Amino acid sequence: MTPQTNQRPIYWSLFNHYAWNFYIAATEKGLSYVGSQNKPFEELAFWAEKRFPDSPLMEDKEKLKPYAAELIEYFEGKRTNFTVPNDFQGTDFQIAVWNALCEIPFGETKSYSDIAIQINKPAAVRAVGAAIGANPLLITVPCHRVVGKNGSLTGYRGGLEMKKQLLDLEIVPSE
């Protein structure tokens, strides 16, 4: 995959809401990065250098406000899906997987093989796993909703503790 080479800035901010603490970043086109819980700025810088090699990183809390607002609503139980625009940078296959993740309903989970079948690549379960692992938009592109075939928690860029916390947030109380 060829990373984009251009000079458009990547705007970033530290998202901090109660116990949640991670970096977010966006281009003029949309949200492009949601970081792992409590990880250093270097995680964001490494991603930006790989995906947008010639773009300057510019701190701009104001530009990130719409994205932060939707994340806050999610964490407060007032939002079940995200409506802000995304700016994915990946292969066609990765983007197909990430779009499939966005179709997993709030409070539900799917297996890696479910996603492979959904994108009409039933034999590509490992490649689906790799694409999910490369998802730059934790939470908003809900890769935390993908579990092992037996329902077990599996790898997550933000760590299994973050994955468990996100899944617990999405438990809908039965009436």
JSON list of C-alpha atoms in Angstrom, two decimals:
[
{"chain": "A", "resi": 1, "resn": "MET", "atom": "CA", "xyz": [0.00, 0.00, 0.00]},
{"chain": "A", "resi": 2, "resn": "THR", "atom": "CA", "xyz": [1.25, 3.44, -0.85]},
{"chain": "A", "resi": 3, "resn": "PRO", "atom": "CA", "xyz": [0.76, 6.00, 1.90]},
{"chain": "A", "resi": 4, "resn": "GLN", "atom": "CA", "xyz": [-0.58, 9.38, 0.91]},
{"chain": "A", "resi": 5, "resn": "THR", "atom": "CA", "xyz": [2.11, 11.97, 0.36]},
{"chain": "A", "resi": 6, "resn": "ASN", "atom": "CA", "xyz": [0.88, 15.49, 0.74]},
{"chain": "A", "resi": 7, "resn": "GLN", "atom": "CA", "xyz": [1.25, 18.49, 2.96]},
{"chain": "A", "resi": 8, "resn": "ARG", "atom": "CA", "xyz": [-2.23, 18.67, 4.47]},
{"chain": "A", "resi": 9, "resn": "PRO", "atom": "CA", "xyz": [-2.05, 18.97, 8.23]},
{"chain": "A", "resi": 10, "resn": "ILE", "atom": "CA", "xyz": [-3.18, 16.35, 10.71]},
{"chain": "A", "resi": 11, "resn": "TYR", "atom": "CA", "xyz": [-4.96, 18.07, 13.59]},
{"chain": "A", "resi": 12, "resn": "TRP", "atom": "CA", "xyz": [-4.74, 16.33, 16.94]},
{"chain": "A", "resi": 13, "resn": "SER", "atom": "CA", "xyz": [-5.89, 16.67, 20.51]},
{"chain": "A", "resi": 14, "resn": "LEU", "atom": "CA", "xyz": [-5.75, 14.71, 23.73]},
{"chain": "A", "resi": 15, "resn": "PHE", "atom": "CA", "xyz": [-9.22, 13.38, 24.49]},
{"chain": "A", "resi": 16, "resn": "ASN", "atom": "CA", "xyz": [-9.84, 13.26, 28.21]},
{"chain": "A", "resi": 17, "resn": "HIS", "atom": "CA", "xyz": [-13.23, 12.40, 29.69]},
{"chain": "A", "resi": 18, "resn": "TYR", "atom": "CA", "xyz": [-13.44, 10.85, 33.15]},
{"chain": "A", "resi": 19, "resn": "ALA", "atom": "CA", "xyz": [-11.21, 7.74, 33.02]},
{"chain": "A", "resi": 20, "resn": "TRP", "atom": "CA", "xyz": [-10.85, 7.90, 29.22]},
{"chain": "A", "resi": 21, "resn": "ASN", "atom": "CA", "xyz": [-7.58, 9.36, 28.00]},
{"chain": "A", "resi": 22, "resn": "PHE", "atom": "CA", "xyz": [-6.32, 8.96, 24.41]},
{"chain": "A", "resi": 23, "resn": "TYR", "atom": "CA", "xyz": [-5.26, 10.97, 21.37]},
{"chain": "A", "resi": 24, "resn": "ILE", "atom": "CA", "xyz": [-7.57, 11.73, 18.45]},
{"chain": "A", "resi": 25, "resn": "ALA", "atom": "CA", "xyz": [-6.65, 13.19, 15.09]},
{"chain": "A", "resi": 26, "resn": "ALA", "atom": "CA", "xyz": [-8.42, 14.41, 11.96]},
{"chain": "A", "resi": 27, "resn": "THR", "atom": "CA", "xyz": [-7.73, 15.82, 8.55]},
{"chain": "A", "resi": 28, "resn": "GLU", "atom": "CA", "xyz": [-9.92, 18.39, 6.85]},
{"chain": "A", "resi": 29, "resn": "LYS", "atom": "CA", "xyz": [-11.88, 15.39, 5.46]},
{"chain": "A", "resi": 30, "resn": "GLY", "atom": "CA", "xyz": [-12.70, 13.75, 8.77]},
{"chain": "A", "resi": 31, "resn": "LEU", "atom": "CA", "xyz": [-11.63, 11.75, 11.80]},
{"chain": "A", "resi": 32, "resn": "SER", "atom": "CA", "xyz": [-8.58, 9.71, 10.92]},
{"chain": "A", "resi": 33, "resn": "TYR", "atom": "CA", "xyz": [-7.23, 8.37, 14.21]},
{"chain": "A", "resi": 34, "resn": "VAL", "atom": "CA", "xyz": [-8.47, 7.34, 17.65]},
{"chain": "A", "resi": 35, "resn": "GLY", "atom": "CA", "xyz": [-5.68, 6.17, 19.92]},
{"chain": "A", "resi": 36, "resn": "SER", "atom": "CA", "xyz": [-5.33, 3.54, 22.60]},
{"chain": "A", "resi": 37, "resn": "GLN", "atom": "CA", "xyz": [-6.23, 4.24, 26.21]},
{"chain": "A", "resi": 38, "resn": "ASN", "atom": "CA", "xyz": [-3.39, 5.94, 28.15]},
{"chain": "A", "resi": 39, "resn": "LYS", "atom": "CA", "xyz": [-0.80, 5.53, 25.37]},
{"chain": "A", "resi": 40, "resn": "PRO", "atom": "CA", "xyz": [1.82, 8.21, 24.76]},
{"chain": "A", "resi": 41, "resn": "PHE", "atom": "CA", "xyz": [1.80, 10.76, 21.95]},
{"chain": "A", "resi": 42, "resn": "GLU", "atom": "CA", "xyz": [4.37, 8.58, 20.13]},
{"chain": "A", "resi": 43, "resn": "GLU", "atom": "CA", "xyz": [1.60, 6.13, 19.17]},
{"chain": "A", "resi": 44, "resn": "LEU", "atom": "CA", "xyz": [-0.13, 8.94, 17.24]},
{"chain": "A", "resi": 45, "resn": "ALA", "atom": "CA", "xyz": [3.14, 10.27, 15.79]},
{"chain": "A", "resi": 46, "resn": "PHE", "atom": "CA", "xyz": [4.15, 6.81, 14.52]},
{"chain": "A", "resi": 47, "resn": "TRP", "atom": "CA", "xyz": [0.75, 6.30, 12.86]},
{"chain": "A", "resi": 48, "resn": "ALA", "atom": "CA", "xyz": [0.86, 9.77, 11.25]},
{"chain": "A", "resi": 49, "resn": "GLU", "atom": "CA", "xyz": [4.36, 9.24, 9.86]},
{"chain": "A", "resi": 50, "resn": "LYS", "atom": "CA", "xyz": [3.29, 5.91, 8.33]},
{"chain": "A", "resi": 51, "resn": "ARG", "atom": "CA", "xyz": [-0.05, 7.04, 6.85]},
{"chain": "A", "resi": 52, "resn": "PHE", "atom": "CA", "xyz": [0.59, 10.75, 6.16]},
{"chain": "A", "resi": 53, "resn": "PRO", "atom": "CA", "xyz": [4.40, 10.98, 5.87]},
{"chain": "A", "resi": 54, "resn": "ASP", "atom": "CA", "xyz": [4.67, 14.60, 4.73]},
{"chain": "A", "resi": 55, "resn": "SER", "atom": "CA", "xyz": [1.85, 16.06, 6.78]},
{"chain": "A", "resi": 56, "resn": "PRO", "atom": "CA", "xyz": [2.59, 18.22, 9.80]},
{"chain": "A", "resi": 57, "resn": "LEU", "atom": "CA", "xyz": [0.96, 17.32, 13.12]},
{"chain": "A", "resi": 58, "resn": "MET", "atom": "CA", "xyz": [-0.80, 20.37, 14.55]},
{"chain": "A", "resi": 59, "resn": "GLU", "atom": "CA", "xyz": [-2.49, 20.47, 17.95]},
{"chain": "A", "resi": 60, "resn": "ASP", "atom": "CA", "xyz": [-5.96, 21.98, 17.55]},
{"chain": "A", "resi": 61, "resn": "LYS", "atom": "CA", "xyz": [-8.52, 21.16, 20.21]},
{"chain": "A", "resi": 62, "resn": "GLU", "atom": "CA", "xyz": [-11.10, 23.37, 18.49]},
{"chain": "A", "resi": 63, "resn": "LYS", "atom": "CA", "xyz": [-11.02, 21.39, 15.21]},
{"chain": "A", "resi": 64, "resn": "LEU", "atom": "CA", "xyz": [-11.39, 18.14, 17.15]},
{"chain": "A", "resi": 65, "resn": "LYS", "atom": "CA", "xyz": [-14.41, 19.32, 19.18]},
{"chain": "A", "resi": 66, "resn": "PRO", "atom": "CA", "xyz": [-17.11, 17.71, 16.97]},
{"chain": "A", "resi": 67, "resn": "TYR", "atom": "CA", "xyz": [-15.33, 14.35, 17.19]},
{"chain": "A", "resi": 68, "resn": "ALA", "atom": "CA", "xyz": [-14.74, 14.66, 20.93]},
{"chain": "A", "resi": 69, "resn": "ALA", "atom": "CA", "xyz": [-18.41, 15.61, 21.44]},
{"chain": "A", "resi": 70, "resn": "GLU", "atom": "CA", "xyz": [-19.61, 12.37, 19.82]},
{"chain": "A", "resi": 71, "resn": "LEU", "atom": "CA", "xyz": [-17.12, 10.32, 21.85]},
{"chain": "A", "resi": 72, "resn": "ILE", "atom": "CA", "xyz": [-18.36, 11.97, 25.05]},
{"chain": "A", "resi": 73, "resn": "GLU", "atom": "CA", "xyz": [-21.96, 11.17, 24.10]},
{"chain": "A", "resi": 74, "resn": "TYR", "atom": "CA", "xyz": [-20.94, 7.55, 23.48]},
{"chain": "A", "resi": 75, "resn": "PHE", "atom": "CA", "xyz": [-19.21, 7.26, 26.85]},
{"chain": "A", "resi": 76, "resn": "GLU", "atom": "CA", "xyz": [-22.22, 8.81, 28.58]},
{"chain": "A", "resi": 77, "resn": "GLY", "atom": "CA", "xyz": [-24.62, 6.30, 26.98]},
{"chain": "A", "resi": 78, "resn": "LYS", "atom": "CA", "xyz": [-26.26, 8.92, 24.75]},
{"chain": "A", "resi": 79, "resn": "ARG", "atom": "CA", "xyz": [-24.89, 7.69, 21.40]},
{"chain": "A", "resi": 80, "resn": "THR", "atom": "CA", "xyz": [-24.90, 4.22, 19.82]},
{"chain": "A", "resi": 81, "resn": "ASN", "atom": "CA", "xyz": [-23.31, 5.09, 16.47]},
{"chain": "A", "resi": 82, "resn": "PHE", "atom": "CA", "xyz": [-21.07, 7.83, 15.11]},
{"chain": "A", "resi": 83, "resn": "THR", "atom": "CA", "xyz": [-22.06, 10.33, 12.44]},
{"chain": "A", "resi": 84, "resn": "VAL", "atom": "CA", "xyz": [-18.88, 12.40, 12.05]},
{"chain": "A", "resi": 85, "resn": "PRO", "atom": "CA", "xyz": [-17.03, 11.89, 8.75]},
{"chain": "A", "resi": 86, "resn": "ASN", "atom": "CA", "xyz": [-14.05, 9.53, 8.65]},
{"chain": "A", "resi": 87, "resn": "ASP", "atom": "CA", "xyz": [-10.88, 9.85, 6.62]},
{"chain": "A", "resi": 88, "resn": "PHE", "atom": "CA", "xyz": [-9.65, 6.24, 6.32]},
{"chain": "A", "resi": 89, "resn": "GLN", "atom": "CA", "xyz": [-6.21, 5.57, 4.91]},
{"chain": "A", "resi": 90, "resn": "GLY", "atom": "CA", "xyz": [-5.89, 1.92, 3.99]},
{"chain": "A", "resi": 91, "resn": "THR", "atom": "CA", "xyz": [-6.06, -0.65, 1.22]},
{"chain": "A", "resi": 92, "resn": "ASP", "atom": "CA", "xyz": [-9.37, -1.40, -0.49]},
{"chain": "A", "resi": 93, "resn": "PHE", "atom": "CA", "xyz": [-9.55, -4.65, 1.52]},
{"chain": "A", "resi": 94, "resn": "GLN", "atom": "CA", "xyz": [-8.92, -2.85, 4.83]},
{"chain": "A", "resi": 95, "resn": "ILE", "atom": "CA", "xyz": [-11.53, -0.23, 4.03]},
{"chain": "A", "resi": 96, "resn": "ALA", "atom": "CA", "xyz": [-14.07, -2.97, 3.18]},
{"chain": "A", "resi": 97, "resn": "VAL", "atom": "CA", "xyz": [-13.38, -4.59, 6.57]},
{"chain": "A", "resi": 98, "resn": "TRP", "atom": "CA", "xyz": [-13.59, -1.27, 8.44]},
{"chain": "A", "resi": 99, "resn": "ASN", "atom": "CA", "xyz": [-16.88, -0.44, 6.73]},
{"chain": "A", "resi": 100, "resn": "ALA", "atom": "CA", "xyz": [-18.20, -3.88, 7.74]},
{"chain": "A", "resi": 101, "resn": "LEU", "atom": "CA", "xyz": [-17.22, -3.13, 11.34]},
{"chain": "A", "resi": 102, "resn": "CYS", "atom": "CA", "xyz": [-19.36, 0.02, 11.23]},
{"chain": "A", "resi": 103, "resn": "GLU", "atom": "CA", "xyz": [-22.37, -2.16, 10.44]},
{"chain": "A", "resi": 104, "resn": "ILE", "atom": "CA", "xyz": [-22.10, -4.19, 13.67]},
{"chain": "A", "resi": 105, "resn": "PRO", "atom": "CA", "xyz": [-24.96, -2.91, 15.82]},
{"chain": "A", "resi": 106, "resn": "PHE", "atom": "CA", "xyz": [-24.29, -1.32, 19.20]},
{"chain": "A", "resi": 107, "resn": "GLY", "atom": "CA", "xyz": [-24.26, -3.94, 21.94]},
{"chain": "A", "resi": 108, "resn": "GLU", "atom": "CA", "xyz": [-23.67, -6.85, 19.55]},
{"chain": "A", "resi": 109, "resn": "THR", "atom": "CA", "xyz": [-20.57, -8.77, 18.55]},
{"chain": "A", "resi": 110, "resn": "LYS", "atom": "CA", "xyz": [-19.45, -10.64, 15.44]},
{"chain": "A", "resi": 111, "resn": "SER", "atom": "CA", "xyz": [-16.64, -13.10, 14.84]},
{"chain": "A", "resi": 112, "resn": "TYR", "atom": "CA", "xyz": [-13.76, -12.63, 12.44]},
{"chain": "A", "resi": 113, "resn": "SER", "atom": "CA", "xyz": [-15.31, -15.26, 10.15]},
{"chain": "A", "resi": 114, "resn": "ASP", "atom": "CA", "xyz": [-18.65, -13.37, 10.25]},
{"chain": "A", "resi": 115, "resn": "ILE", "atom": "CA", "xyz": [-16.82, -10.29, 8.92]},
{"chain": "A", "resi": 116, "resn": "ALA", "atom": "CA", "xyz": [-15.00, -12.35, 6.27]},
{"chain": "A", "resi": 117, "resn": "ILE", "atom": "CA", "xyz": [-18.33, -13.75, 5.06]},
{"chain": "A", "resi": 118, "resn": "GLN", "atom": "CA", "xyz": [-19.93, -10.28, 5.14]},
{"chain": "A", "resi": 119, "resn": "ILE", "atom": "CA", "xyz": [-17.29, -8.89, 2.75]},
{"chain": "A", "resi": 120, "resn": "ASN", "atom": "CA", "xyz": [-17.59, -11.99, 0.49]},
{"chain": "A", "resi": 121, "resn": "LYS", "atom": "CA", "xyz": [-14.12, -13.30, 1.38]},
{"chain": "A", "resi": 122, "resn": "PRO", "atom": "CA", "xyz": [-15.00, -16.31, 3.58]},
{"chain": "A", "resi": 123, "resn": "ALA", "atom": "CA", "xyz": [-11.50, -17.81, 3.36]},
{"chain": "A", "resi": 124, "resn": "ALA", "atom": "CA", "xyz": [-9.80, -14.54, 4.37]},
{"chain": "A", "resi": 125, "resn": "VAL", "atom": "CA", "xyz": [-10.33, -14.78, 8.13]},
{"chain": "A", "resi": 126, "resn": "ARG", "atom": "CA", "xyz": [-6.66, -14.13, 8.97]},
{"chain": "A", "resi": 127, "resn": "ALA", "atom": "CA", "xyz": [-6.49, -11.20, 6.55]},
{"chain": "A", "resi": 128, "resn": "VAL", "atom": "CA", "xyz": [-9.67, -9.82, 8.16]},
{"chain": "A", "resi": 129, "resn": "GLY", "atom": "CA", "xyz": [-7.93, -10.10, 11.54]},
{"chain": "A", "resi": 130, "resn": "ALA", "atom": "CA", "xyz": [-4.92, -8.20, 10.20]},
{"chain": "A", "resi": 131, "resn": "ALA", "atom": "CA", "xyz": [-7.16, -5.47, 8.74]},
{"chain": "A", "resi": 132, "resn": "ILE", "atom": "CA", "xyz": [-9.01, -5.16, 12.04]},
{"chain": "A", "resi": 133, "resn": "GLY", "atom": "CA", "xyz": [-5.66, -4.88, 13.82]},
{"chain": "A", "resi": 134, "resn": "ALA", "atom": "CA", "xyz": [-4.73, -2.01, 11.50]},
{"chain": "A", "resi": 135, "resn": "ASN", "atom": "CA", "xyz": [-7.96, -0.08, 12.19]},
{"chain": "A", "resi": 136, "resn": "PRO", "atom": "CA", "xyz": [-6.86, 3.49, 13.01]},
{"chain": "A", "resi": 137, "resn": "LEU", "atom": "CA", "xyz": [-10.23, 4.50, 14.45]},
{"chain": "A", "resi": 138, "resn": "LEU", "atom": "CA", "xyz": [-10.74, 2.65, 17.71]},
{"chain": "A", "resi": 139, "resn": "ILE", "atom": "CA", "xyz": [-14.24, 3.02, 19.16]},
{"chain": "A", "resi": 140, "resn": "THR", "atom": "CA", "xyz": [-15.75, 4.94, 16.23]},
{"chain": "A", "resi": 141, "resn": "VAL", "atom": "CA", "xyz": [-15.03, 2.04, 13.86]},
{"chain": "A", "resi": 142, "resn": "PRO", "atom": "CA", "xyz": [-16.04, -0.56, 16.43]},
{"chain": "A", "resi": 143, "resn": "CYS", "atom": "CA", "xyz": [-13.43, -3.28, 16.12]},
{"chain": "A", "resi": 144, "resn": "HIS", "atom": "CA", "xyz": [-13.98, -3.94, 19.83]},
{"chain": "A", "resi": 145, "resn": "ARG", "atom": "CA", "xyz": [-17.21, -5.67, 18.76]},
{"chain": "A", "resi": 146, "resn": "VAL", "atom": "CA", "xyz": [-15.24, -8.46, 17.04]},
{"chain": "A", "resi": 147, "resn": "VAL", "atom": "CA", "xyz": [-14.61, -11.51, 19.19]},
{"chain": "A", "resi": 148, "resn": "GLY", "atom": "CA", "xyz": [-13.32, -15.02, 18.70]},
{"chain": "A", "resi": 149, "resn": "LYS", "atom": "CA", "xyz": [-15.65, -17.62, 17.18]},
{"chain": "A", "resi": 150, "resn": "ASN", "atom": "CA", "xyz": [-16.29, -19.02, 20.67]},
{"chain": "A", "resi": 151, "resn": "GLY", "atom": "CA", "xyz": [-17.11, -15.55, 22.02]},
{"chain": "A", "resi": 152, "resn": "SER", "atom": "CA", "xyz": [-13.72, -15.05, 23.69]},
{"chain": "A", "resi": 153, "resn": "LEU", "atom": "CA", "xyz": [-12.04, -11.66, 23.79]},
{"chain": "A", "resi": 154, "resn": "THR", "atom": "CA", "xyz": [-9.22, -11.55, 21.28]},
{"chain": "A", "resi": 155, "resn": "GLY", "atom": "CA", "xyz": [-6.51, -9.05, 20.40]},
{"chain": "A", "resi": 156, "resn": "TYR", "atom": "CA", "xyz": [-7.20, -5.34, 20.37]},
{"chain": "A", "resi": 157, "resn": "ARG", "atom": "CA", "xyz": [-4.79, -2.49, 19.63]},
{"chain": "A", "resi": 158, "resn": "GLY", "atom": "CA", "xyz": [-5.99, -0.66, 22.74]},
{"chain": "A", "resi": 159, "resn": "GLY", "atom": "CA", "xyz": [-5.47, -3.76, 24.89]},
{"chain": "A", "resi": 160, "resn": "LEU", "atom": "CA", "xyz": [-7.97, -6.32, 26.14]},
{"chain": "A", "resi": 161, "resn": "GLU", "atom": "CA", "xyz": [-8.85, -4.22, 29.19]},
{"chain": "A", "resi": 162, "resn": "MET", "atom": "CA", "xyz": [-9.97, -1.34, 26.95]},
{"chain": "A", "resi": 163, "resn": "LYS", "atom": "CA", "xyz": [-11.90, -3.78, 24.74]},
{"chain": "A", "resi": 164, "resn": "LYS", "atom": "CA", "xyz": [-13.68, -5.22, 27.79]},
{"chain": "A", "resi": 165, "resn": "GLN", "atom": "CA", "xyz": [-14.53, -1.73, 29.08]},
{"chain": "A", "resi": 166, "resn": "LEU", "atom": "CA", "xyz": [-16.03, -0.76, 25.70]},
{"chain": "A", "resi": 167, "resn": "LEU", "atom": "CA", "xyz": [-18.08, -3.95, 25.46]},
{"chain": "A", "resi": 168, "resn": "ASP", "atom": "CA", "xyz": [-19.29, -3.45, 29.05]},
{"chain": "A", "resi": 169, "resn": "LEU", "atom": "CA", "xyz": [-20.35, 0.10, 28.13]},
{"chain": "A", "resi": 170, "resn": "GLU", "atom": "CA", "xyz": [-22.53, -1.34, 25.39]},
{"chain": "A", "resi": 171, "resn": "ILE", "atom": "CA", "xyz": [-24.40, -3.86, 27.51]},
{"chain": "A", "resi": 172, "resn": "VAL", "atom": "CA", "xyz": [-28.03, -2.98, 27.08]},
{"chain": "A", "resi": 173, "resn": "PRO", "atom": "CA", "xyz": [-30.02, -3.76, 30.24]},
{"chain": "A", "resi": 174, "resn": "SER", "atom": "CA", "xyz": [-32.85, -6.19, 29.57]},
{"chain": "A", "resi": 175, "resn": "GLU", "atom": "CA", "xyz": [-36.29, -5.00, 30.55]}
]
